[in-house]
XYZ file of C-alpha atoms in Angstrom:
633
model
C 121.544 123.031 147.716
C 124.384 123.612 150.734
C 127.170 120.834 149.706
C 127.492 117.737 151.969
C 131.018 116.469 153.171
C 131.001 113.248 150.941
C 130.579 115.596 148.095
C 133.604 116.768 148.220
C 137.232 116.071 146.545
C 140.425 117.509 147.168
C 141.906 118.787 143.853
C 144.420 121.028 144.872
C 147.277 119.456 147.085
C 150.269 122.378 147.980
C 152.346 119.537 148.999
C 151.872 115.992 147.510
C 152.893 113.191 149.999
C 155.804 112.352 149.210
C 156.931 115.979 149.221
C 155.898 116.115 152.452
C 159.385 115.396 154.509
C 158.915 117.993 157.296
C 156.655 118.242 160.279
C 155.858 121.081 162.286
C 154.915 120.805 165.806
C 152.218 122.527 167.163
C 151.516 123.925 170.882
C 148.949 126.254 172.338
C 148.754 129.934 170.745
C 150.171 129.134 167.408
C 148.926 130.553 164.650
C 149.901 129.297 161.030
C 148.291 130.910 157.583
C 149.013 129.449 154.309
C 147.928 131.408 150.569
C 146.962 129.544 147.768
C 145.714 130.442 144.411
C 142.520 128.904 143.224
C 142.831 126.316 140.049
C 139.062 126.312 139.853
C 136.290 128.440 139.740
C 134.497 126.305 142.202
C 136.100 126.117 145.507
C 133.657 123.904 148.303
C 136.134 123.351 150.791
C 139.210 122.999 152.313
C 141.543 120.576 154.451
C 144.598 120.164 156.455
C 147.087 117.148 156.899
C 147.890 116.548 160.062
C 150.277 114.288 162.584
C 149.002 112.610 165.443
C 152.543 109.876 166.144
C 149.647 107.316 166.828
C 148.012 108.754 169.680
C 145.022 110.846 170.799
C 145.286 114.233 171.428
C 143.383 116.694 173.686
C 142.719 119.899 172.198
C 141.175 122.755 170.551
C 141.684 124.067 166.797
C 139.902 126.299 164.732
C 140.731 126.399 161.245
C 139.512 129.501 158.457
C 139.845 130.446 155.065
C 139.498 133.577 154.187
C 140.073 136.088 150.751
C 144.039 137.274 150.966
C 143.398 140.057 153.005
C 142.202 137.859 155.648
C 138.920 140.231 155.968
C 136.070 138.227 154.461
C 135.746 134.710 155.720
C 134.441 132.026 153.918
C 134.154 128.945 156.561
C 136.182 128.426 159.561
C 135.327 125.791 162.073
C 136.637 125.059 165.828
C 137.647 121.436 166.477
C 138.783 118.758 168.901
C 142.284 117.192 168.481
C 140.996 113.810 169.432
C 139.333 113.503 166.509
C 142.266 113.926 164.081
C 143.542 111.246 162.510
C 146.876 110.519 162.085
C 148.476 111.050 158.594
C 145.279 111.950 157.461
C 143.483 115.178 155.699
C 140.376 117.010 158.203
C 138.040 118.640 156.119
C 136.230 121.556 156.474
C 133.415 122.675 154.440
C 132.712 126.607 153.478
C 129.261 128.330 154.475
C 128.512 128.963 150.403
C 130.642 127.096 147.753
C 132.799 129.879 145.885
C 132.060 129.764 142.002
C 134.651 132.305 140.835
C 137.876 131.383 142.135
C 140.017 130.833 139.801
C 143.562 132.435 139.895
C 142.131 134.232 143.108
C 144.589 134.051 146.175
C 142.956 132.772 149.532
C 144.178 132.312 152.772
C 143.681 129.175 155.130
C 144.540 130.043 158.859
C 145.019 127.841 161.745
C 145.185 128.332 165.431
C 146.132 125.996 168.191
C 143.099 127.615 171.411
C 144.647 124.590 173.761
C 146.211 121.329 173.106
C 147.375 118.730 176.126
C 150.746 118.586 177.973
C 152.953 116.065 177.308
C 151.206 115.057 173.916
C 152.385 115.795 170.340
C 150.485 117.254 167.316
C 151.680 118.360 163.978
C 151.266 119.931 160.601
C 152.833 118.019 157.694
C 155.089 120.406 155.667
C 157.892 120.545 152.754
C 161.241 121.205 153.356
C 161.522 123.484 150.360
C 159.535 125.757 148.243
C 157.278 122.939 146.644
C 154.019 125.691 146.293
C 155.190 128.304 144.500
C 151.774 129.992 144.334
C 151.771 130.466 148.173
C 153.490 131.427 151.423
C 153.630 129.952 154.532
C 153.488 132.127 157.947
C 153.962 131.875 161.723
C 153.034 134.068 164.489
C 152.723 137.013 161.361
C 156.122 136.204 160.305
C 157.524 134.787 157.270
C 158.388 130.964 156.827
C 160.658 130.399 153.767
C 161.453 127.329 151.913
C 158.215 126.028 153.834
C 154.382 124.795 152.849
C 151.977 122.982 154.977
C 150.479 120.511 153.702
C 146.533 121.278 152.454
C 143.976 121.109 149.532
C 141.167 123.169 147.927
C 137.998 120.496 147.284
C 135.492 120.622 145.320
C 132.080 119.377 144.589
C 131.934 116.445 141.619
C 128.835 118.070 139.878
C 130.774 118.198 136.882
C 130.491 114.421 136.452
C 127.234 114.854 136.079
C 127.943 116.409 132.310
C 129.994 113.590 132.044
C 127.721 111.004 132.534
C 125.269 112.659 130.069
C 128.015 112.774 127.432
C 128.839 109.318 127.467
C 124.907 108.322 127.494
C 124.366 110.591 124.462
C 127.768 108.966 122.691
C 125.562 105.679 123.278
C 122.419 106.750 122.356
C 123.658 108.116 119.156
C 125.938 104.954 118.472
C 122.618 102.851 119.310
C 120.874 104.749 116.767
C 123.702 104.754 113.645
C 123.946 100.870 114.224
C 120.122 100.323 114.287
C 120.296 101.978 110.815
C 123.598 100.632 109.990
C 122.948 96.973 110.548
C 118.642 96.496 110.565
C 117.804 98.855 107.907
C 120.520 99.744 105.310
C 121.808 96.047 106.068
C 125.226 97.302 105.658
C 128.199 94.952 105.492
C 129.841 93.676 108.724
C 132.831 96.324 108.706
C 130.671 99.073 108.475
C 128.845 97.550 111.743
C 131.848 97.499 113.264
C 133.119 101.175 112.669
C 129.914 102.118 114.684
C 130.225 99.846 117.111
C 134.780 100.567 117.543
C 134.180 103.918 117.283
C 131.169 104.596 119.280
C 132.267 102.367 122.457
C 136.087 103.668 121.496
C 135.036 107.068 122.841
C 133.629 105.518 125.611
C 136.502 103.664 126.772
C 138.560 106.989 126.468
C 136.314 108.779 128.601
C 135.736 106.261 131.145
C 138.987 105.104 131.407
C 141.589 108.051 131.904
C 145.549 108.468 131.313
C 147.562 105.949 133.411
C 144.470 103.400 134.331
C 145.221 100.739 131.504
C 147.765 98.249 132.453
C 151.177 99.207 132.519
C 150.040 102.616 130.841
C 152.639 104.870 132.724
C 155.512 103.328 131.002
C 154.179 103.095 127.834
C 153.042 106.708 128.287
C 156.580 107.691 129.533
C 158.117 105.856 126.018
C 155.784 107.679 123.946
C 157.106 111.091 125.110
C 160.860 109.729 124.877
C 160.330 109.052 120.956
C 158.661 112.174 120.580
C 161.888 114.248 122.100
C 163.809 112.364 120.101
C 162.143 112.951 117.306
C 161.920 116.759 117.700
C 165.381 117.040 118.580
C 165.062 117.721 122.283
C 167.789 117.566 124.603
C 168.304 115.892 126.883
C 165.475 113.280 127.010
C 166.284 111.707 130.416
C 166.692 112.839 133.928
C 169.853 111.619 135.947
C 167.896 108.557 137.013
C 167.030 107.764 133.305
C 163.296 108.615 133.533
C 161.984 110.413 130.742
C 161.754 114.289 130.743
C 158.501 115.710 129.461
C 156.917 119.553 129.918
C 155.405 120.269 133.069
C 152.070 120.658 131.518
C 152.135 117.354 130.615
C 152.454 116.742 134.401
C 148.825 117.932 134.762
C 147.229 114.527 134.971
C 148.229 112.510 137.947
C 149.902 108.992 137.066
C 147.536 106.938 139.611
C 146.582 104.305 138.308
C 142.857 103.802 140.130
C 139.537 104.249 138.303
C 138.308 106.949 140.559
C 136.276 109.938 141.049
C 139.685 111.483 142.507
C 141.142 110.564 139.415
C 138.633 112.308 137.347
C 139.065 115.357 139.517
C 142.236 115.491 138.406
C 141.599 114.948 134.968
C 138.751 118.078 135.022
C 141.151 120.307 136.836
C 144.053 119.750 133.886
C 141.089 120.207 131.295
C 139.404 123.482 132.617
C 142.150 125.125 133.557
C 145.588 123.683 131.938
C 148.969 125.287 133.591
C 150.587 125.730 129.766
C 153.462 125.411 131.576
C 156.061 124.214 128.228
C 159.112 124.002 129.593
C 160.163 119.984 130.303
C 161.037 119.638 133.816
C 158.832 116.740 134.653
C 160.124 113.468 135.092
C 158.305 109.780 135.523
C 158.658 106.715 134.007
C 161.414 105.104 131.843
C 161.338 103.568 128.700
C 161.188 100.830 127.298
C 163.627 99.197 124.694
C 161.141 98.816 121.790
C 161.181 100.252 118.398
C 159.129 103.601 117.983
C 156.576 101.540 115.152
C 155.111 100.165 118.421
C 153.989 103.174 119.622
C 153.329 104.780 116.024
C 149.593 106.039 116.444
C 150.261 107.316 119.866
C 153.487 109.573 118.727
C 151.718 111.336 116.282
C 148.880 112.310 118.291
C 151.236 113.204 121.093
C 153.681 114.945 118.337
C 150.532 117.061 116.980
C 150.082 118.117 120.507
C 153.292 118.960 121.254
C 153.827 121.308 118.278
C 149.971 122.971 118.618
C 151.715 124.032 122.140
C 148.531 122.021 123.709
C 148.032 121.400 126.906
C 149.433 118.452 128.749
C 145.621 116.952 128.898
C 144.676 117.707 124.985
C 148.202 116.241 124.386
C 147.647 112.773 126.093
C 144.147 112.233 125.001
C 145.272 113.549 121.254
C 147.615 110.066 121.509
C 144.695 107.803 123.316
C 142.461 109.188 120.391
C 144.939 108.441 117.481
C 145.364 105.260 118.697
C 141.720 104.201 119.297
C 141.038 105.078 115.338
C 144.543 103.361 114.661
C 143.088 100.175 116.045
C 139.588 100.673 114.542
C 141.093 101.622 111.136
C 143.111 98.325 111.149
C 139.970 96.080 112.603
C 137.978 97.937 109.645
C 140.274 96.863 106.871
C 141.102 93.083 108.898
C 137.001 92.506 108.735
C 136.727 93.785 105.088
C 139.342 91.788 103.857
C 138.883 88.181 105.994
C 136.625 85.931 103.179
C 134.804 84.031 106.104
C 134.596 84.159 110.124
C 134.438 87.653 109.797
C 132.297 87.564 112.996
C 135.386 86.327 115.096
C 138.200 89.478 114.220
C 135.323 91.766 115.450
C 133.891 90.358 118.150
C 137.898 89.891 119.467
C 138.441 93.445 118.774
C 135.588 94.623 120.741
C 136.158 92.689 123.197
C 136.163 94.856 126.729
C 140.113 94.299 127.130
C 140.647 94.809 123.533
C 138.746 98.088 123.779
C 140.519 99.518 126.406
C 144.018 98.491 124.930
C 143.070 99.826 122.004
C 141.954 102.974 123.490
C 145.235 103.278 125.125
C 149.221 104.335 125.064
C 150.024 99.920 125.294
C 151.842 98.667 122.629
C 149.221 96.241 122.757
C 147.323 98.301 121.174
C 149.424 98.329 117.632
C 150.357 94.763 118.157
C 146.732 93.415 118.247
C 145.827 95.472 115.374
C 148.153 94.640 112.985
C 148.206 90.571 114.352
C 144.718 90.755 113.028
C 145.429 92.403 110.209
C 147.395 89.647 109.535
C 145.746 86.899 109.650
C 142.629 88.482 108.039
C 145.248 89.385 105.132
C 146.522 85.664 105.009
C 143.181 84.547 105.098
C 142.422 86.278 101.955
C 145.715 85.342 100.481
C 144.488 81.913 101.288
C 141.058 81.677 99.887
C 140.390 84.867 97.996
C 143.025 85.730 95.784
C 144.661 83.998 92.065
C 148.473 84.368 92.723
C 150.735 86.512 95.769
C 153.069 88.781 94.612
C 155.888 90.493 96.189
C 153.652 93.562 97.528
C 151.429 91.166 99.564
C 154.785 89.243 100.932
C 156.415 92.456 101.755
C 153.115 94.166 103.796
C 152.840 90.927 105.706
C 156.819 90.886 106.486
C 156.300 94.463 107.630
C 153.512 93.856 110.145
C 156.043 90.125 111.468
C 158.425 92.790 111.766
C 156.707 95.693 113.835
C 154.571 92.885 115.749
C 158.320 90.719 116.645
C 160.079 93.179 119.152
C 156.635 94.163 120.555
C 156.515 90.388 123.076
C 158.560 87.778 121.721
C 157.226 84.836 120.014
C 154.765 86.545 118.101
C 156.386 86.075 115.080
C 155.560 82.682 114.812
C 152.101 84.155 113.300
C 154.256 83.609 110.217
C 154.117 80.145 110.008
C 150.243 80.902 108.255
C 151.845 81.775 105.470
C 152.886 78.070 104.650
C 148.586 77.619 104.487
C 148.755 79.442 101.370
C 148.485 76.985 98.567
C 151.942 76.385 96.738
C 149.946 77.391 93.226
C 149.561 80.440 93.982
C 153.363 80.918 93.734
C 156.044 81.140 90.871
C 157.260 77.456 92.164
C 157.550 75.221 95.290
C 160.825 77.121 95.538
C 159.462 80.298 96.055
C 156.823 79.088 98.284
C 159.538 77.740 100.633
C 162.177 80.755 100.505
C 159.553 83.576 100.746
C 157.558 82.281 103.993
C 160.330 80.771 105.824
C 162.293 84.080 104.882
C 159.662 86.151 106.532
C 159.621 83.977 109.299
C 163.436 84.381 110.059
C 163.388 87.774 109.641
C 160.485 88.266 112.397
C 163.221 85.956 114.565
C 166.425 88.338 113.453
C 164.369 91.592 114.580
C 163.359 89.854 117.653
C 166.917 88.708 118.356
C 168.188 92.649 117.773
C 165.722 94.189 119.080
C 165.845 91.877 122.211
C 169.368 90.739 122.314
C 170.184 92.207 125.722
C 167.023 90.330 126.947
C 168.439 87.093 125.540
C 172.043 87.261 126.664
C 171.361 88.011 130.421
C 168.697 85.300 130.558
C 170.227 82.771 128.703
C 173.896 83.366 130.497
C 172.205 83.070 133.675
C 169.828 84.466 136.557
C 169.046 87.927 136.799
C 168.054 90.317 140.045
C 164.406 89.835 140.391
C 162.104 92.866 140.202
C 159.055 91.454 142.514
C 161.682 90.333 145.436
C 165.024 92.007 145.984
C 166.917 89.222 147.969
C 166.553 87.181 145.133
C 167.012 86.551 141.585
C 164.615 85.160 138.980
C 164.263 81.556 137.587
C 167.226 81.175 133.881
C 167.141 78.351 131.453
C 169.886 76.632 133.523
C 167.965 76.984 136.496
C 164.822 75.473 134.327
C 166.306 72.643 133.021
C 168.585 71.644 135.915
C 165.809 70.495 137.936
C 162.750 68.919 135.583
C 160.791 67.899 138.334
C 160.874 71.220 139.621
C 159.937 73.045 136.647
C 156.906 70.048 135.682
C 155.824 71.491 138.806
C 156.006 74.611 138.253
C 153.874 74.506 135.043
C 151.112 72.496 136.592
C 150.897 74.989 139.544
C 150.184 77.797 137.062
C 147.554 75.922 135.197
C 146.026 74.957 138.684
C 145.965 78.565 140.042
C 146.730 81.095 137.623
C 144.046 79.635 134.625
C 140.940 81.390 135.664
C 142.694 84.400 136.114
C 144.239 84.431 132.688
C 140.354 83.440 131.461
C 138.841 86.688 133.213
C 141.458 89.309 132.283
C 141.432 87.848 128.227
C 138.053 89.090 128.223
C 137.823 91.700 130.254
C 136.453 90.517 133.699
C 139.064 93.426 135.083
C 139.807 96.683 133.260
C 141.932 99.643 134.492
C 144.885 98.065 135.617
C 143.012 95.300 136.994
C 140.555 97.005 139.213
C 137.627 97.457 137.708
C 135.222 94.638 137.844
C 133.127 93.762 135.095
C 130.059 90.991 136.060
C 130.654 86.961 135.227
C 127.328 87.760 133.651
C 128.659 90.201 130.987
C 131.396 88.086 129.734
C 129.902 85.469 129.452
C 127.645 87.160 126.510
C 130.562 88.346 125.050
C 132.241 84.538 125.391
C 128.705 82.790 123.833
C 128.885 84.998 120.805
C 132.626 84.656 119.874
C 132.113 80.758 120.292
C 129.035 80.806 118.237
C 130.713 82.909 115.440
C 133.980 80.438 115.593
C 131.808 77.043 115.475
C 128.998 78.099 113.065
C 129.294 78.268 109.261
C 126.930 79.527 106.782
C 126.488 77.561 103.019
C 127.812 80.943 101.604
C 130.889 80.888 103.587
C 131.330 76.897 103.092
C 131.750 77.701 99.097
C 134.472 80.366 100.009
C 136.485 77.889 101.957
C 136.147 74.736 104.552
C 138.558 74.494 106.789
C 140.826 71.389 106.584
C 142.714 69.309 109.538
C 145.956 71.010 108.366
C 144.450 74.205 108.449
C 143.185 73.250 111.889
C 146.338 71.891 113.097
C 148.351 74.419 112.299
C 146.695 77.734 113.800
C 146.466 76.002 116.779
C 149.752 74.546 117.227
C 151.325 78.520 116.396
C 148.682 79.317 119.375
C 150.137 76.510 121.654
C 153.846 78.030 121.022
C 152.951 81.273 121.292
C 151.677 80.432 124.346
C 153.911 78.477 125.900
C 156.282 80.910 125.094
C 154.444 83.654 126.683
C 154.877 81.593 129.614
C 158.766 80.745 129.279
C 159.687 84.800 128.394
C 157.666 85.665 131.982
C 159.310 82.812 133.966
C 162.915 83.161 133.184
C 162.183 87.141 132.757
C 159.845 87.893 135.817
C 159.062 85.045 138.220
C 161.694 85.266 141.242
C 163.021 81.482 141.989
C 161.241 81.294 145.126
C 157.924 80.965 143.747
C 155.816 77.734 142.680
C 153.975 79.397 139.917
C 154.944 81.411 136.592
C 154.088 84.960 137.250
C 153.774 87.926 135.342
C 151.723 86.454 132.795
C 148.070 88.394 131.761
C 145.023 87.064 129.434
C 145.084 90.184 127.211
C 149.221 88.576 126.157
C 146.720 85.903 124.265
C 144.326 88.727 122.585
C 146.421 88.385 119.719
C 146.517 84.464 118.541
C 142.585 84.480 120.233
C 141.261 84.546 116.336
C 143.170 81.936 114.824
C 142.052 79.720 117.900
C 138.339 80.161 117.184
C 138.826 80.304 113.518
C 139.762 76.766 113.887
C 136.865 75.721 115.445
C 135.171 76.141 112.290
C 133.104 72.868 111.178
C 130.752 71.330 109.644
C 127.906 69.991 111.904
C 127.085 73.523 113.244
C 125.596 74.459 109.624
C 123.211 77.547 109.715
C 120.559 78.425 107.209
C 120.713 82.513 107.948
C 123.671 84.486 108.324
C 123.599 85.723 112.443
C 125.985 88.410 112.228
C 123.632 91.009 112.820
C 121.623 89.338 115.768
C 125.083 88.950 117.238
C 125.997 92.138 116.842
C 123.370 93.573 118.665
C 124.327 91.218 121.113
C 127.830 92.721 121.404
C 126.678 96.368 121.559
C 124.416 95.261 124.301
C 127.071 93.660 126.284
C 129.655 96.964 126.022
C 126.291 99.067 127.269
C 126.277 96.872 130.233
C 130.236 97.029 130.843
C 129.870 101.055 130.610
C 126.786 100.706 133.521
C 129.687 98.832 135.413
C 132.371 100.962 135.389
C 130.362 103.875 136.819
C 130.243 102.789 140.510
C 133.912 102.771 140.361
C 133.930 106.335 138.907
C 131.323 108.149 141.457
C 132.519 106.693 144.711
């Protein structure tokens, strides 16, 4: 079948845009040729970037590409300068698509037949030697230093194996959890490592490198623990962004869901550069402890030493993370004596997926806050007497989880749920929780003492606004009215937003859309698992109005102190509203919300796991059919 334009993608750029600093003019007679090296096997087209300075132009071009030799031509097509548009690509399409092209060297020619007095038309170009795998010529002689700027394109029929590989991932999950949970009747956790694993791959391969929130950064402080850790020197650039290997470079860091980004991705997979030596630079990091990013260094570690590609490298680290998270949700469901319903339906939630799935130290910090309060939980209701090894796992997991976002630490405060019995004395019940609990606020203090001492000392430069600074605690409580404003602003305009992206109603950096329609099943069966309570679980434990009281008093403070870290930290002092802040910051404390909702008038004679289960794994099906549009157009 001959191609059509709106097939096509450009996956090979000689000279990105903002490498693009140099113009060169064009006039009648010139004639400019440009090698480049295939990346692919498939080559479909070609295109050239040109410069119009906002005006139509009258004119003839015709534009060729040709094998090296310039002998057997490919496509070429004559066209009219008025329909150029400025700053923009034109595209040309060949007779026959090329299907062996890679590391072949082409040539793309273009001559100026006529062009109007009096009216200006240019090629963008680098000022330096950008394209190393090409040279630039005019007139038959030899431009150095220079590249114009121009891409190879390609069909996107590989997305069509794509598509079939996530649908058979499903299929096959759909299959293992009919089995799973209708026939063998297997216990919840094992319903869930179908369900985590199944739509974990999913996530990974609908949602690329760089597309979760923030991911660049967190990507960026990944690599910088892994130099560290291998001894490499140095580990920043002169502008103090991380230095990784050029392979690693392969994958774009846009952020957009998009079939453009997915060329990308298929370009660095089929045909990696394995270029090792570190001479890329992007991102800084962060100022975070390296357990944050724990399950990501180690698959990015692995890759590093196996001398993989930069593409098997970063999706090494977005798999060791997705079966850190599922590991952790595994063990949280296993070990939580009732509402075992709520950990997994939070952790399969479609935010919680794709965090999970991702480089985010939101990925280790919802894990283990789950872990936590599933291993409280069975502290609580489960087991005879706590000993020092269950004290010092939980202060481990207040301590990773502390530096991570501030005020998650307060999580501790379950511990003083656990009955004083089940101690040596009253002393030891007061010393060992509150102890854990300050020493979640002393690594949260180190860890974030810079943080602390510019904010509480006074206003800092704001990052959203540059002629102006950001809202401090003096600023806060020197005008009450101000700040009572403030707050009910944010609840006015900013609460549905933090409703939709806790759930999920916008994945990949907030772009992708996921239907009211969707979430909503996803919101009916969390509630139902919070509120309803089976006889079985009543005889484990009923929830009490202390109990009740104080999970969600820990939620309201981590909460509100979500909200004070983003408006003294984020939210410039001209603005009327707290910004910054993101539903998925509440993923963590979600749990012990709905686990409080526990009661007794919603009394069910059947356990409903399973029905609400399948409910789940239809409502992920329908967030994969979602996603697509945003990955084919």
């Amino acid at each position: 079948m001959e191609p059509r334009l709106g097939d096509t993608v450009g996956y090979l750029t000689t000279v990105s845009e903002t490498g693009a600093e140099e113009v060169l003019n064009l006039k009648a007679g010139d004639v400019y040729r440009q090698t480049v090296v295939g990346t692919r096997d498939e080559i479909a087209g070609f295109s050239i970037r040109f410069g119009t300075y906002g005006q139509q132009v009258n004119g003839k071009l015709k534009a060729a590409f040709s094998d090296a030799s310039g002998e057997k031509i490919y496509g070429e097509e004559t066209f009219e300068a008025k329909d150029l548009v400025d700053n923009q690509y034109h595209s040309i399409l060949l007779d026959d698509i090329i299907t062996d092209g890679f590391q072949k060297e082409y040539e793309i020619s273009l001559e100026v037949l006529s062009l109007e007095e009096g009216k200006q038309l240019a090629l963008f170009a680098s000022n330096e030697n950008i394209y190393e795998n090409g040279d630039l010529t005019y007139q038959n002689e030899e431009v150095k230093d220079t590249d114009i700027a121009c891409q190879l394109t390609g069909t996107s029929g590989f997305m069509q194996k794509w598509y079939w590989m996530v649908c058979a991932i499903i299929l096959i999950g759909f299959l293992v959890f009919a089995f799973v949970t209708f026939i063998k009747k297997c216990k919840l956790e094992y319903v869930y490592l179908v369900l985590g694993l199944t739509f974990g791959m999913v996530f990974i391969l609908c949602l690329p490198p760089y597309t979760a929130p923030d991911e660049g950064t967190h990507i960026s402080t990944t690599y910088a623990f892994v130099n560290e850790f291998l001894g490499e020197e140095p580990i920043f650039d002169e502008e103090n962004h991380v230095i990784s290997r050029g392979t690693d470079g392969d994958i774009g860091g846009e952020a957009q869901v998009s079939l453009a980004k997915f060329h990308d991705v298929y370009e660095a997979a089929k045909y990696p550069s394995g270029d090792m030596e570190r001479n890329v630079a992007r991102h800084g990091k962060l100022d975070v402890p390296f357990t944050c990013y724990l399950p990501q260094i180690l698959g990015v570690m692995l890759g590093v030493l196996l001398k993989f590609s930069g593409f098997w490298t970063l999706y090494l680290g977005k798999v060791f993370a997705m079966l850190f998270f599922t590991v952790c949700i595994f063990f949280s469901i296993k070990l939580i004596p009732w509402g075992k319903m709520v950990i997994m339906t939070v952790a399969l939630l479609p935010m919680s997926l794709e965090l999970g799935s991702s480089f985010s130290y939101d990925c280790v910090l919802l894990a283990l806050c789950m872990l936590f309060i599933s291993y409280t939980l069975y502290l609580i209701c489960k087991k005879d007497k706590v000993t020092w090894k269950d004290f010092l796992f939980l202060g481990i997991i207040i301590c990773v989880i502390a530096p991570c976002k501030m005020f998650y630490f307060l999580m501790a405060g379950m511990l003083y749920l656990i009955p004083k019995e089940k101690y040596k004395s009253k002393k030891a019940y007061w010393m060992i929780n509150t102890g854990i609990l300050v020493a979640g606020l002393a690594v949260l203090i180190i860890m974030r003492f810079q943080f602390l001492t510019s904010h509480v000392g006074g206003a800092t430069p704001s990052a959203i606004e540059d002629a102006t600074v950001n809202y401090s605690i003096a600023t806060i409580l020197g005008d009450i009215p101000h700040s009572i404003s403030v707050l009910f602003n944010t609840a006015i305009f900013k609460s549905e937003f933090y409703y939709n992206s806790m759930w999920g109603n916008q994945l990949g950096s907030l772009q992708v859309y996921i239907p009211t329609f969707v979430i909503t099943s996803f919101v009916l069966v969390l509630f139902a698992a919070g509120v309803c309570t089976t006889r079985e679980e009543r005889v484990i434990y009923e929830p009490d109005a202390k109990f009740r009281w104080v999970n969600l008093g820990l939620s309201l403070l981590m909460f509100l102190g979500i909200l004070a870290a983003l408006w003294i930290g984020w939210t410039p002092v001209t603005y009327g509203v707290i910004e910054g802040v993101q539903g998925r910051y509440f993923l963590p404390f979600l749990p012990m919300v709905f686990l409080s909702m526990r009661n007794k008038t919603f009394l069910l004679q059947k356990n409903i796991d399973r029905g609400l289960s399948a409910v789940l794994f239809t409502g992920l099906t329908f967030t994969f059919l979602y996603m697509i549009p945003y990955i084919v157009q």
